[in-house]
Coordinates of C-alpha atoms and ligand atoms in Angstrom, one line a residue:
X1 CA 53.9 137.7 92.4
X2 CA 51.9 135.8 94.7
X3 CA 49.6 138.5 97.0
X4 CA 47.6 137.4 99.9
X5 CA 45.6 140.5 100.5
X6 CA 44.1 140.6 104.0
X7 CA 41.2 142.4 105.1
X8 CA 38.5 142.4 107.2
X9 CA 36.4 144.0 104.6
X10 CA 35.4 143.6 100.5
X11 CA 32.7 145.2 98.6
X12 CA 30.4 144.4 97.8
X13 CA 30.4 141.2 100.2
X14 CA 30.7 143.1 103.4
X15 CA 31.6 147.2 103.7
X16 CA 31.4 149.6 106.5
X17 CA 33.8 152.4 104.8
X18 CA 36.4 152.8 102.5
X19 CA 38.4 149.6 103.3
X20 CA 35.2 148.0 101.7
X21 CA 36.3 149.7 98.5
X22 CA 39.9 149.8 98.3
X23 CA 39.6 145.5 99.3
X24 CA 37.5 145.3 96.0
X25 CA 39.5 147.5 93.9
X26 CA 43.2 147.1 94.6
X27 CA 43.5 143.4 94.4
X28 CA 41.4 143.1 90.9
X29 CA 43.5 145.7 89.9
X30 CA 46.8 144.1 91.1
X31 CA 45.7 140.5 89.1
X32 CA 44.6 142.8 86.0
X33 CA 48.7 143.6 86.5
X34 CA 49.0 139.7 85.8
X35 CA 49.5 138.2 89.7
X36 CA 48.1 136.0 91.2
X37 CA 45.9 137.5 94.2
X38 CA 44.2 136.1 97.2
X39 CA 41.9 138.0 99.3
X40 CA 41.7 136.6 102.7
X41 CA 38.5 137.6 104.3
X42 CA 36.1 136.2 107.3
X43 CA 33.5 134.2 106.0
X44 CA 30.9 137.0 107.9
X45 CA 27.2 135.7 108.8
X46 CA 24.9 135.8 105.2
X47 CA 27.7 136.9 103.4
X48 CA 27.0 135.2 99.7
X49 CA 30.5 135.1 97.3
X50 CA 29.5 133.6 94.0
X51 CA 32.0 132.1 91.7
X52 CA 33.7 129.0 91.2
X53 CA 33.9 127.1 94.2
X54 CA 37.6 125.2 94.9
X55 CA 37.9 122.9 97.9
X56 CA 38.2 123.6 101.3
X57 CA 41.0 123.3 103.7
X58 CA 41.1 122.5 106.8
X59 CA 43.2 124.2 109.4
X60 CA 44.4 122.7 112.9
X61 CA 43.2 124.0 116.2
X62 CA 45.9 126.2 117.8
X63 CA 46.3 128.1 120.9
X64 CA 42.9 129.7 121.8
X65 CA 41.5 128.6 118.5
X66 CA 39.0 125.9 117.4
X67 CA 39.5 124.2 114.4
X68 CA 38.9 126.3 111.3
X69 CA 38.3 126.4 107.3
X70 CA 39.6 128.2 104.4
X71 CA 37.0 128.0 101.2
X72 CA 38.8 129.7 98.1
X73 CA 36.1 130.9 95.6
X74 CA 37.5 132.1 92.5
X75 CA 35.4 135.5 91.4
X76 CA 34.6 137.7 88.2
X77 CA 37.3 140.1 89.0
X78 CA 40.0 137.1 88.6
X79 CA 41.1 137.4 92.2
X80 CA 40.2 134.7 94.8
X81 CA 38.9 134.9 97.7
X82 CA 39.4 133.2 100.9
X83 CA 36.9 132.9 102.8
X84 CA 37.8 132.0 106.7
X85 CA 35.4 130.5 108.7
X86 CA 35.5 129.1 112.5
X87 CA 33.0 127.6 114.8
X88 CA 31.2 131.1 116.3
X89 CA 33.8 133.1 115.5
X90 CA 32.5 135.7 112.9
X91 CA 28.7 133.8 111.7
X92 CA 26.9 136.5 113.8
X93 CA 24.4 138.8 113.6
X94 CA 25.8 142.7 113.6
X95 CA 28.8 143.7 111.8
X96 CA 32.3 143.2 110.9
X97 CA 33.3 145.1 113.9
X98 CA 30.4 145.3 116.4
X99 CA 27.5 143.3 117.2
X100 CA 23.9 144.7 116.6
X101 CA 23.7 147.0 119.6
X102 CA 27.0 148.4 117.9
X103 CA 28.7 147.4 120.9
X104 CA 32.6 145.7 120.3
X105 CA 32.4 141.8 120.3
X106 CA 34.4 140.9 123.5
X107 CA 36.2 138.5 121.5
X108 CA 37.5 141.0 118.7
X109 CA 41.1 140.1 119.6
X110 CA 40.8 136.4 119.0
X111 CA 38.3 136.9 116.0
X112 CA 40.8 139.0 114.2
X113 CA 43.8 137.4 115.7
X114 CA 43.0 134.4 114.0
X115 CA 42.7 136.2 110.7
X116 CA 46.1 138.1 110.8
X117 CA 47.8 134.5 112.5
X118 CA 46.1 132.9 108.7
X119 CA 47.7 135.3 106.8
X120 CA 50.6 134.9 108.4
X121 CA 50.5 131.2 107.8
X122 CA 50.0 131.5 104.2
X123 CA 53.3 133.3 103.9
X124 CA 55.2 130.4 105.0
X125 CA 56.2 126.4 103.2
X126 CA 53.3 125.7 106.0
X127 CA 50.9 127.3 103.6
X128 CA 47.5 125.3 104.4
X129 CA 46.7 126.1 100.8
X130 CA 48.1 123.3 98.4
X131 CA 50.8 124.4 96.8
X132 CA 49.7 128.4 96.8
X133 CA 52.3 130.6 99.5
X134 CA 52.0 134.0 99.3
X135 CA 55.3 136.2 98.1
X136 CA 53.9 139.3 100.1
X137 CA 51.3 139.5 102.7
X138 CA 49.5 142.7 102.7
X139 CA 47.6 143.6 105.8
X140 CA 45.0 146.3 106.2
X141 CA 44.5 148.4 109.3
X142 CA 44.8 147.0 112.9
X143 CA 42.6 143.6 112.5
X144 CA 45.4 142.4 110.0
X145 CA 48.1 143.9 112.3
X146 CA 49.2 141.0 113.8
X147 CA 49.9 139.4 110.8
X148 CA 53.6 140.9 110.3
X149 CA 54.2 140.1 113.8
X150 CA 53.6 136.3 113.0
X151 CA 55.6 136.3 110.1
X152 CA 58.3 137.9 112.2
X153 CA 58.2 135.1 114.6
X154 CA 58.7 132.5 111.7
X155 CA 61.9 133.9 110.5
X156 CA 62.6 133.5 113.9
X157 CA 61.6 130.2 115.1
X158 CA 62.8 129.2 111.2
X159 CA 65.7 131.7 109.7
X160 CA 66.2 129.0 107.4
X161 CA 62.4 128.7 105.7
X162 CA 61.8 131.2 103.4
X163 CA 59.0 134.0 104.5
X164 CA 56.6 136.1 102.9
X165 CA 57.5 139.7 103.0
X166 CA 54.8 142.1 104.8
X167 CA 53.1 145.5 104.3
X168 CA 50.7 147.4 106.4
X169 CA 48.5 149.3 105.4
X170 CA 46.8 152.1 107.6
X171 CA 43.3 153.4 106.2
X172 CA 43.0 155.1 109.4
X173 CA 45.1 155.7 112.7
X174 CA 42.3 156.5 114.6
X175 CA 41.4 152.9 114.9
X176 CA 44.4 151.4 116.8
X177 CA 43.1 147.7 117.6
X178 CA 43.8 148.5 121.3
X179 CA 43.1 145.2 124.0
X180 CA 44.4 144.5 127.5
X181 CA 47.8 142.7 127.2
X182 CA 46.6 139.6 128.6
X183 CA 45.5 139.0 125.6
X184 CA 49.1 138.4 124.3
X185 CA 49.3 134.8 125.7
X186 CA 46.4 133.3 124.3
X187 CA 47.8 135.2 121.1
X188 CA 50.9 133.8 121.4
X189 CA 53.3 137.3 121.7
X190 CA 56.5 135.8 122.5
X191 CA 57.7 138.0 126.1
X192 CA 60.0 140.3 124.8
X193 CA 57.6 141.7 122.2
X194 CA 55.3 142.6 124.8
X195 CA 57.2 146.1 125.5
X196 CA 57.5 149.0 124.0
X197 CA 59.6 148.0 121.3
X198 CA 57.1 145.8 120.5
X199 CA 53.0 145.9 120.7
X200 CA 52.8 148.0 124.1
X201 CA 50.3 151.0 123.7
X202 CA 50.1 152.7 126.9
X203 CA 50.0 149.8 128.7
X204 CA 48.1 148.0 126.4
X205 CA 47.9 145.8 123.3
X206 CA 47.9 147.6 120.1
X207 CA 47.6 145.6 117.1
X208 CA 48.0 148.3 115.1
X209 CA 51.6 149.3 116.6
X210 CA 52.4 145.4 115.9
X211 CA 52.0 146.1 112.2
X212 CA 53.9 149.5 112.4
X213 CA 56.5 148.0 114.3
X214 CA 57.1 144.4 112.5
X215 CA 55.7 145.4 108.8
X216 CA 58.4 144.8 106.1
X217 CA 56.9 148.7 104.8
X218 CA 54.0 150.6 105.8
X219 CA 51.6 152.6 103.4
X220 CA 48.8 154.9 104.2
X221 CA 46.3 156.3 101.5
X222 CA 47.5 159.3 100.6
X223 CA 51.0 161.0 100.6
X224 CA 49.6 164.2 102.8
X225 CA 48.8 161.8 105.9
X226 CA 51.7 159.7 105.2
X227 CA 53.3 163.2 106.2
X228 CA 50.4 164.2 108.9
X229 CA 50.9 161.2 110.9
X230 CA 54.3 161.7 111.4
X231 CA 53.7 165.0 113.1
X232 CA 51.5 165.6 116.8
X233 CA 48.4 166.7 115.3
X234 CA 47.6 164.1 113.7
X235 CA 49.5 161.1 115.1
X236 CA 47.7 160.1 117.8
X237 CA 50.4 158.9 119.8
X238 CA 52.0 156.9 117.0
X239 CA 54.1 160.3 115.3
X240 CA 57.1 159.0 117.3
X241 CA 57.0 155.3 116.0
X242 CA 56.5 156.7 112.4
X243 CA 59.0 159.2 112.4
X244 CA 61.4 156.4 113.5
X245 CA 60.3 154.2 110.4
X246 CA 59.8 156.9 108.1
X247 CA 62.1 155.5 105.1
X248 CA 59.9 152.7 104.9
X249 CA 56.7 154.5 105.2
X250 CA 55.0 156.0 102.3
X251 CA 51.4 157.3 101.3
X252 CA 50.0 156.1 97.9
X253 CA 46.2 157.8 97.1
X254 CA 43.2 155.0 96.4
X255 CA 41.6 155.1 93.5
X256 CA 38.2 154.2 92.2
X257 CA 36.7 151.5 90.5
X258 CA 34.9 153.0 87.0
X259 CA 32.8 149.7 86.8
X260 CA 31.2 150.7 89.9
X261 CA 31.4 154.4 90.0
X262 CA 30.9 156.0 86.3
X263 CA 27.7 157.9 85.7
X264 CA 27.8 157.3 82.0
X265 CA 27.1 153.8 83.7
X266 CA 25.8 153.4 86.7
X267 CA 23.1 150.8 87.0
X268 CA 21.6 152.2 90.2
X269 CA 20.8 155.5 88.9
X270 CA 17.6 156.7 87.1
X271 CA 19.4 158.4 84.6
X272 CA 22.9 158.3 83.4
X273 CA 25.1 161.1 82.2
X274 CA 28.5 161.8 81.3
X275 CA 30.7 164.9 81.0
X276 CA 29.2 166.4 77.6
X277 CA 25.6 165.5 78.4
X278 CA 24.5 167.1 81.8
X279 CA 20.7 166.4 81.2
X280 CA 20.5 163.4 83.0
X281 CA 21.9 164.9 85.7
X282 CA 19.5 167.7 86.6
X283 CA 17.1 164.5 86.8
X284 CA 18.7 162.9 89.1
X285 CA 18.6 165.7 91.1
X286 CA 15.1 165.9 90.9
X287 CA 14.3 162.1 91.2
X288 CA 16.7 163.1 94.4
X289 CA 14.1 165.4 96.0
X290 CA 11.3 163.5 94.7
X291 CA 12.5 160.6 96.8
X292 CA 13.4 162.3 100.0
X293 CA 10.3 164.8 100.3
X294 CA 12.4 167.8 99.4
X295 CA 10.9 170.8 97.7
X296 CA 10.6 169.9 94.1
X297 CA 12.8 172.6 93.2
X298 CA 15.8 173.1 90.1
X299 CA 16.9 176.5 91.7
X300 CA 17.8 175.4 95.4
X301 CA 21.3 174.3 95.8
X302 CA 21.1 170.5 97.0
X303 CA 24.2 170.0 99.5
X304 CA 24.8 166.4 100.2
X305 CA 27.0 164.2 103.0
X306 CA 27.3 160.4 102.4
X307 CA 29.3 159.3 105.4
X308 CA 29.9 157.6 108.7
X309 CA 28.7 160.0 111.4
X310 CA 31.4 160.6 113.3
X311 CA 33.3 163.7 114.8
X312 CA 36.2 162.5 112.4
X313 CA 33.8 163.9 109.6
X314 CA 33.0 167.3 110.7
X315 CA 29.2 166.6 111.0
X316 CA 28.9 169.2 113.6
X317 CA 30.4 171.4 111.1
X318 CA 27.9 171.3 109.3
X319 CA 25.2 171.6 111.8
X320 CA 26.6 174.5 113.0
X321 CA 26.6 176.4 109.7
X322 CA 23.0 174.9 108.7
X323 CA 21.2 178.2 109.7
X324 CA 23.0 180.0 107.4
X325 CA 22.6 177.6 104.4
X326 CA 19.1 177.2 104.8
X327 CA 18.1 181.0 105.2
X328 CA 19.9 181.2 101.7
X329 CA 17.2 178.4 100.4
X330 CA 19.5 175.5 99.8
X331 CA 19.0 172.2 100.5
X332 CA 21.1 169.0 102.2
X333 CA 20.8 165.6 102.2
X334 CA 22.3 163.3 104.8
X335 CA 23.3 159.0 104.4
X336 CA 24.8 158.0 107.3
X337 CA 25.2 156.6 110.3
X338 CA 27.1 156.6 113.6
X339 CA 27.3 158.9 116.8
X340 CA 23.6 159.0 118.2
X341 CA 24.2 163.0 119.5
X342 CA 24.8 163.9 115.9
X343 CA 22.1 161.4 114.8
X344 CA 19.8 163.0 116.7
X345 CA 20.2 166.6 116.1
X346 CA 20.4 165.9 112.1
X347 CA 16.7 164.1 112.7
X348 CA 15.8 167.2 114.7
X349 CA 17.1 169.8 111.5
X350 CA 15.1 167.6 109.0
X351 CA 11.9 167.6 111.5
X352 CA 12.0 171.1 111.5
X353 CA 12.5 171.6 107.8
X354 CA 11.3 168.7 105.8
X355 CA 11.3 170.9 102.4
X356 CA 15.0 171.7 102.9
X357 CA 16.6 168.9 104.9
X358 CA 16.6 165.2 104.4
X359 CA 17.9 162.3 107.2
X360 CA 18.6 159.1 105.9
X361 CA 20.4 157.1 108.8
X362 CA 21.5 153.5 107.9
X363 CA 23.4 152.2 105.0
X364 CA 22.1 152.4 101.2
X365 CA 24.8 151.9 98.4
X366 CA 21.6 152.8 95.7
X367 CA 20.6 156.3 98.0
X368 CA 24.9 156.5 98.0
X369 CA 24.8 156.8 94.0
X370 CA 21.7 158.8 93.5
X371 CA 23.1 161.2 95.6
X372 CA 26.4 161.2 94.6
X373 CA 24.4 161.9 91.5
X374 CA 21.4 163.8 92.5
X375 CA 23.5 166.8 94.5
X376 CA 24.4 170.1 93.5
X377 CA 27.5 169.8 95.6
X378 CA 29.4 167.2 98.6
X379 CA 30.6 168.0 102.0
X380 CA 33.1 166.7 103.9
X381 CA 34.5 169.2 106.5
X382 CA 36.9 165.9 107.9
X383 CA 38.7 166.7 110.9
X384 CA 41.2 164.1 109.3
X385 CA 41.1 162.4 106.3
X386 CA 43.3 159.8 104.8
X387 CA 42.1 159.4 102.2
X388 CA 38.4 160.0 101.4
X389 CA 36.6 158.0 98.7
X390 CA 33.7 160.5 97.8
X391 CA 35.4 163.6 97.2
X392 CA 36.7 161.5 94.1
X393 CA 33.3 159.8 93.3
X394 CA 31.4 163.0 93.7
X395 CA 34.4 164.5 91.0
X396 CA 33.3 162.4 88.9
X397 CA 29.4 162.8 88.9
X398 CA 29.7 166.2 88.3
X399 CA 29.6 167.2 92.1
X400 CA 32.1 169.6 93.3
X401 CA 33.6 168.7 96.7
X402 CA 33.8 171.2 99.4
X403 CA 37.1 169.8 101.4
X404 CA 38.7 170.6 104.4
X405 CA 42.4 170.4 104.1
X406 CA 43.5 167.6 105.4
X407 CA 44.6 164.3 103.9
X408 CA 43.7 162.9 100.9
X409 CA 41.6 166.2 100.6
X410 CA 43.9 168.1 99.9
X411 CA 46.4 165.7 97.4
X412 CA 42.5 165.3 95.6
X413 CA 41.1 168.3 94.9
X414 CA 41.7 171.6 93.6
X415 CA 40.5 174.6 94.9
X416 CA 38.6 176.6 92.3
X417 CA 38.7 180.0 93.8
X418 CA 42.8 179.5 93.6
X419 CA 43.2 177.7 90.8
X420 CA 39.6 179.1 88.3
X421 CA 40.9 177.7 84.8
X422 CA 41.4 174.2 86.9
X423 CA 39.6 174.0 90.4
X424 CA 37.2 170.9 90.8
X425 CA 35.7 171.8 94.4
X426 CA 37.2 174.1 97.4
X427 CA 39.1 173.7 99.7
X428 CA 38.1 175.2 103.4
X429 CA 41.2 177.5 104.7
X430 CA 40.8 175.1 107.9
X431 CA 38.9 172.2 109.4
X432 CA 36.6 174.7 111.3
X433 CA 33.3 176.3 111.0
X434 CA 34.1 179.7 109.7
X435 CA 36.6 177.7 107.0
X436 CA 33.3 176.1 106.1
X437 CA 31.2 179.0 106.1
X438 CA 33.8 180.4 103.7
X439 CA 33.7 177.4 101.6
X440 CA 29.8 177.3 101.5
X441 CA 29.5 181.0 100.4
X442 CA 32.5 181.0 97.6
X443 CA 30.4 177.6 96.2
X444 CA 27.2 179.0 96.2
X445 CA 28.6 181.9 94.3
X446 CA 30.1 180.2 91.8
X447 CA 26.9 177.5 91.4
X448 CA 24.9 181.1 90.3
X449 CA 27.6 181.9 87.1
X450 CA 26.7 178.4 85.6
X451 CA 29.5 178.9 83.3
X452 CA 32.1 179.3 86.0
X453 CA 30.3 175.9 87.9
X454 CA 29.7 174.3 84.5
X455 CA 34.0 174.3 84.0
X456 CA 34.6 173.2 87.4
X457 CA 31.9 170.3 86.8
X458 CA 34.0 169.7 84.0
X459 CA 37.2 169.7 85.3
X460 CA 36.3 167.5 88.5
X461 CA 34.7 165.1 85.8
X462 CA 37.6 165.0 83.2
X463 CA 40.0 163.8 86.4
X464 CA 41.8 160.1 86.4
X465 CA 41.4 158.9 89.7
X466 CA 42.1 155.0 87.9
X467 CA 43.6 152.3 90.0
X468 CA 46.2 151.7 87.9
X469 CA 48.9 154.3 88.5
X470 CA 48.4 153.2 92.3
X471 CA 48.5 149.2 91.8
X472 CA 51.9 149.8 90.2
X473 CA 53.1 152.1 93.2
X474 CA 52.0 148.9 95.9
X475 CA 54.1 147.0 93.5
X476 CA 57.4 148.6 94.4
X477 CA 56.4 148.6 98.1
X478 CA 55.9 144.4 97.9
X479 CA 59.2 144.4 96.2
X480 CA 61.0 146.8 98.4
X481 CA 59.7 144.7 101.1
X482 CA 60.7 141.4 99.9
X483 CA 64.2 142.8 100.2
X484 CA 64.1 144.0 103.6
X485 CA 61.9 140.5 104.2
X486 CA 65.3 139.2 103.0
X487 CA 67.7 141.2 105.2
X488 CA 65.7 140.6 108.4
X489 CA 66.3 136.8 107.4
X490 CA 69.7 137.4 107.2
X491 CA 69.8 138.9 110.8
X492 CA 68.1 136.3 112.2
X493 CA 70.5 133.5 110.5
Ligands
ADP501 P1 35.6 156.2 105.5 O1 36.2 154.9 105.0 O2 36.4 156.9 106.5 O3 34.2 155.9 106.0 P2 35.6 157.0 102.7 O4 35.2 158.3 102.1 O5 37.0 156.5 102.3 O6 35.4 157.2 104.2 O7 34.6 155.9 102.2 C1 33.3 155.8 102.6 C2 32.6 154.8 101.7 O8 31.5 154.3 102.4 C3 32.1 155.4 100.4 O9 32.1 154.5 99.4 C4 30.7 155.9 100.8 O10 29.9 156.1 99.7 C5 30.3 154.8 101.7 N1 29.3 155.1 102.7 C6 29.5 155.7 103.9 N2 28.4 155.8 104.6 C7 27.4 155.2 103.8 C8 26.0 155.0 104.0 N3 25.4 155.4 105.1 N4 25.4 154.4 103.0 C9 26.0 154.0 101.9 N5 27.3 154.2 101.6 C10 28.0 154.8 102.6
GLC502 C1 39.5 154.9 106.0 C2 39.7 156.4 105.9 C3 39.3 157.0 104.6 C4 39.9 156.1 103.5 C5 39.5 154.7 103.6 C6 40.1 153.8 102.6 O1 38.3 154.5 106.5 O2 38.9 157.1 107.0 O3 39.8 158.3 104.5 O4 39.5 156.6 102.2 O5 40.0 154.2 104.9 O6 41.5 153.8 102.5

């Protein structure tokens, strides 16, 4: 199969989450599967992909859009990229997403409308690449959400041309690509997709509800928010859109790379260790402190977060039951960074007790891994959760997870007070402060039987979380698609 994968994220070029991941991941995976796989990415400010260089195309202005470029560059992992760059439009300092204040560019509608209109473009006989069309385009979240819109429109304009068939993927709901609906002329929405049928959102543009609405299937990253979304709680005004495309909406759980994240491995750790040799473990741990200021200290507990700082992530769970943790002598880490309230009142906690707490606020893949590897155990009290990446990562150093159950969470981790022959972490009764003071206590109790916490290491650490099992699954969603690409077709003939 031809795969255009589109994203506006891939590790390790460009990563502000998960996507970052799952855009390396999947994809290699999918061409280890023997296809042929294009990642379609902005060509973002410094960004430096090496690998064998083929030759640029050039694409025609249209609508609101300058001319542009598409430079495949064919990398290690045997996927290509493509790497999409136009005058302005995404060389600039700051991020993906925002600009260096970490304020939204004004112009994110036509900087990631132009993406999702390329994709769209390569699933067509229009295909600016030479003789490469894409079977299935496979959008990511809402900056690739208009692309199943645009291929919509083709089999429109063109019943008789064949189309790529498209899937959506939501990483996260939350983010709903939301933009006043005068931006649908310069984007070209035809009229009578401009209601809400089609990409209205409260009176505005979603770009997310395009993909939901005009996507071939839809997939989210695990099969518990595939369920979640569907319901109030956690659909966010979209439960009634998913409930009415629920046969063609599934959940299938990410995986994670073992070239990047195995700590028999790992390059950016100090010392390496695997599942029968714990050593170099317990020296990461102290390398860990070392490194932060912490109390140089085997018998304190070392609690870690890795994560954006965000109320999605239940930081303030946390703050609220530091008092307790620390009066017990345990110690936390924090990477991360986001919301300046919670910013600020984690800076505050490690100002007041530099032995016990540590702030890191930016982004540090290397401080990611030591911790990861360093910790006695991993929080993430998430509000939500689609997924979750380090629950699984921090499995697999030897890190049990303490989960709220939610998401991913709970389809990743088993709850060793319920399950003690084959728990990996626990599981809070509920995404609030007493189900994490709960969660806390039953850990620390365990972490002082170091047989008990030595099995649930073991467990967490003998767990598949491969790529593999998952690839295969998006496989049957790009061929269920193309068949629904096909009927669609048929309607519009
Ligand atoms: P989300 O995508 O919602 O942020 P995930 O758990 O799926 O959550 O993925 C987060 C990814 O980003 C993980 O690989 C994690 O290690 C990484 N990460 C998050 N914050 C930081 C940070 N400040 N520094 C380094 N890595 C980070
Ligand atoms: C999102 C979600 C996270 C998920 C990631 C990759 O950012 O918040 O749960 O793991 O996407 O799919």
């Amino acid at each position: 199969m031809n795969i255009l994968f589109a994203t506006p994220e891939c590790a390790p070029y460009v990563k502000t989450g998960g996507l970052g991941d799952v855009s390396a991941a999947l994809p290699a995976t999918l061409a280890s599967l023997g296809h042929d796989v294009h990642v379609l990415m902005p060509a973002y400010q410094g960004m430096k992909v090496a690998g064998e260089m083929g030759e640029g195309v050039d694409l025609a202005p249209w609508g609101p859009w300058p001319a542009a470029q598409l430079v495949p560059v064919k990398v290690g992992s045997g996927v290509t990229m493509l790497l999409l760059t136009c005058a302005g439009l995404y060389q600039r300092p700051g991020g993906p997403y925002v600009d260096a204040s970490g304020r939204d560019y004004h112009d994110n509608a036509l900087r990631f409308g132009l993406l999702a209109r390329v994709a769209a473009l390569v699933g067509t006989p229009h295909s600016p690449l030479r003789g490469w069309v894409a079977d299935v385009v496979h959008a990511n979240d809402w900056p690739c959400g208009l692309a199943p819109l645009y291929l919509a429109q083709s089999r429109l304009v063109s019943p008789h041309e064949p189309t790529a068939a498209s899937v959506l993927t939501i990483h996260n709901l939350a983010f709903q690509g939301t933009f006043d609906m005068a931006t649908a002329d310069p984007l070209g929405i035809p009229g009578h997709w401009r209601g809400i049928d089609g990409v209205e959102f409260w009176g505005q543009l979603s770009m997310l509800k395009a993909g939901i609405q005009f996507a071939d299937a839809v997939t989210t990253v695990s099969p518990t928010y595939a369920r979640e979304i569907q319901a109030p709680e956690h659909g966010i005004g979209f439960d009634g859109i998913l409930r009415a495309r629920s046969s063609r909406l599934s959940g299938i759980l990410n995986g994670i790379d073992p070239k990047v994240w195995d700590p028999a491995k790992d390059v950016l750790l100090p010392h390496r260790f695997s599942r029968g040799r714990l050593k170099g473990k317990a020296a990461c741990k102290a390398a860990l402190q070392a490194r932060l200021g912490l109390q140089l200290e085997a018998g304190a507990m070392l609690f870690a977060v890795v994560s954006r700082i965000t109320p999605q992530k239940g930081i303030d769970l946390v703050l609220e039951n530091l008092p307790q943790l620390l009066s017990s002598g345990a110690q936390l880490v924090v990477l991360g960074q986001g919301d300046p309230a919670l910013q600020q009142a984690l800076r505050d906690a490690a100002a007041q007790h530099p032995k016990q707490v540590a702030v890191t606020l930016g982004f540090d893949e290397g401080l990611a891994h030591l911790i990861e590897a360093g910790a006695d155990a991993f929080l993430m009290p998430s509000r939500f959760e689609p997924c979750g990446l380090n629950q699984m990562y921090s499995q697999a150093y030897g890190t049990p997870p303490i989960v709220a159950p939610v998401g991913g969470l709970l389809d990743s981790v088993t709850d060793a007070s319920a399950d003690p022959e084959n728990g990996t972490g626990f599981v809070m009764a509920g995404a609030h402060g007493e189900g994490l003071a709960d969660a806390l206590e039953r850990a620390q109790r365990a972490w002082r039987e170091p047989k008990q916490w030595k099995r649930i290491q073991a467990n967490g650490m003998a767990r598949h979380f491969g790529w593999e099992d998952s690839a295969r699954r998006y496989l049957e969603v790009y061929r269920a698609a193309a068949i629904e690409a096909g009927r669609g077709i048929a309607a519009a003939l």
